Amino acid sequence: MDQGIDLFFSNRSHAVKFVEFIGKVVPSRSRNDKQLVSHDPKSNNYNYKYTFSVEISPVCREDLICLPPKVSNSLGNLGPLVICTKVSNHIALLDPFTLRNCFLDAEQYWRASFKSLLSSRQLVEYIVLDIEAVSSEVNIGGSKYALADAQAMADQIEQMGVSIENLQKQLEELQSRHDSQVQQCSDLTSKLDATQKQLNQTSKVLSYSEEQLRQCQYTLKERDFIISEQKKAENALAHQACVLRADLEKSIQENASLFQKIAREDKLNTDNRSVVDTFQSELAKQLGSLSSTVAMSVSRQNEHLQRVEKICRDFLESHDKAALDLTRKINSSKALYKSHFEAMQNVVRLHKATSNAALEEISTLASSNSISTKEVRHGSFAFSSDAFGFLLFLDAESAEANLIFDELQSTLSTHQGEMAKFARELRQRFNDSTEHLTNISEIIQGFFDKLLDESKSLERHSTTADEIQTKSIAEFEKAYEEQSRSDAEKLIAEMTSLVSNHMRRQKELVCFLLL
C-alpha cells in the first residue's frame, strides 16, 4: 500500500479485535503475516511478530460513483452513474435516474473494486440551461447515452427563476408590439407603390413607431433597473431576516442556558436541602448516641460508686466486727489475767499463812535445842528470802502485763483513728466525685442546649436563605419573561414594519409598472 497508518499493539488479540471491528463498520479486506523475532532453544520458546494489513474502501457517503460495466451488469444494469447513500459493512448505492437502491457487501466490492468519481464536497447543485449534442446516441445495457455540451447555472436559482418569468412576460409584450409594428410596416410598404401620400403617411407612422420603440426600450431599461433595485431590496430584506433569525437563535440559546442555570440552581438548592436534612438527622443521631453514652457512663459511674460504697461499708463492718472481736478477746484475756492473778495472790496468801504457821511452830520448838534453833533460824531466813523474790517476780509480771495492755489499747485507738480518717477521706472523695459528675452533667446539658440552639438557628438560616433564593429566582423569572416579551414584541413590530414596507414598495412598483 502506498499510504496508510501504522498502529502498534502489545497483544495480538487486541489487533485481531481491531481488524474485526474495522470489518464490521466499513468494507475492508485484510491479510496477516508473522515473522520470527527470537528463539530460545533451551525452553523451546518462539517469539513472533504479527503483521496485519487492512485495506479500507475509499468510497464515502454522498460520493458520485461511475460503476464499472461488470459491476453494473451484476447489479441488474444499475447506473452507471450512482450516488453512495450509506457506508457500513456494506455500501448502499442509489441510481438518481431510476431511484433504485442496491447494496454491495465487502466481498462483492473487492471482487471488482472502484473509486469515487467526485466527493460530496465537489458536487454542486446546478440548472441546465442549454444542451448541444456532440455525438450520436449509444445504446449501453439497454439505456441510451449521448455526449453533449451542457450550459448550466448554479448560483441564484430561485431569484433567476423569478427574473426569467418577468423577462418572459416583457418579451411577450415586446414581441406582440413588434409583430404589430411589422404588420404596420408591411401594410405601409404595400401601400407605398399606390400613392405618395400614403408613403408620407407611412413615413410619419414609421417615425412614430421608431419613437415608440425608443420609448419601449427606455421603459424596458427602466424596468430592468427597477427589477435590479427590487432584487437588491429583497437581498437586503433577506440579510436583515437572517440577522433577525440569528438574533432569535441567540436569544433562544440564551433562554436555554438560562433555564439550564435555573435547573442547576434548583439542583443545588435540593442538594443543599438534602445536606441540611442529612446533617440534622446525623446531628440528632449523634446527640442521641451521645446522650445514651452519657447516661450509660453516669449509670456505670453510679454503679461503680455504689460498689465502692458497698465495699467501704463491708470493710467498715468487717473492721468494726474485728475491733469488737479484739476488744472481746482483750476483755476475756484481761478477765483471765485477773482470775489468774487473784489465784496467784490466793496461793501467795496461803503460802504466807503456812509459812507463818511454820514459823510459829519453829519458834515454839526453839527452846528445846539451840543448835536446832540456829538451823531452824537459818532455814527460815532462806525461806523468807525465796518468798520475797517470788513476790518481786509477780509484781514485775503484772507491770509488764499492764504495759502490754496499755500498748494494745493505744494501738487500737490509733487504728480506730486511722479507720475514721480513711472513712472521712472516702466520704470526701465520694462527695467530690459526685460533685464532679454533677458538674460534668451540667456542662453536657449546657452543651446539648447550645447544640440544639445552633441547629435551630441553622435551620432558620437555611429556611430564610431558601426563601430569599426562591424569591430572587421568581423575580428573575418575572423580569426575564417581561424582557423576553418586550423583545418579542419589538421583533414582531420590526418584522411587521419590514413586511409592510416591502409590500408598500411592491405596490408602488406595480402601480408604476401599470402606469
Short mmCIF file of C-alpha atoms in Angstrom, two decimals, residues 27 97 202 210 318 335 338 378 389 438 456:
data_model
loop_
_atom_site.label_atom_id
_atom_site.label_comp_id
_atom_site.label_asym_id
_atom_site.label_seq_id
_atom_site.Cartn_x
_atom_site.Cartn_y
_atom_site.Cartn_z
CA PRO A 27 -15.95 -2.74 3.65
CA PHE A 97 -32.44 8.49 -12.66
CA THR A 202 -46.28 55.67 -43.77
CA GLU A 210 -39.49 54.37 -34.03
CA SER A 318 -15.66 -6.15 108.96
CA ALA A 335 -10.56 -11.24 132.94
CA LYS A 338 -7.26 -11.06 136.72
CA HIS A 378 18.95 -20.26 159.14
CA GLY A 389 11.89 -12.97 145.40
CA THR A 438 -22.88 16.79 88.67
CA LYS A 456 -32.42 25.69 65.33
#
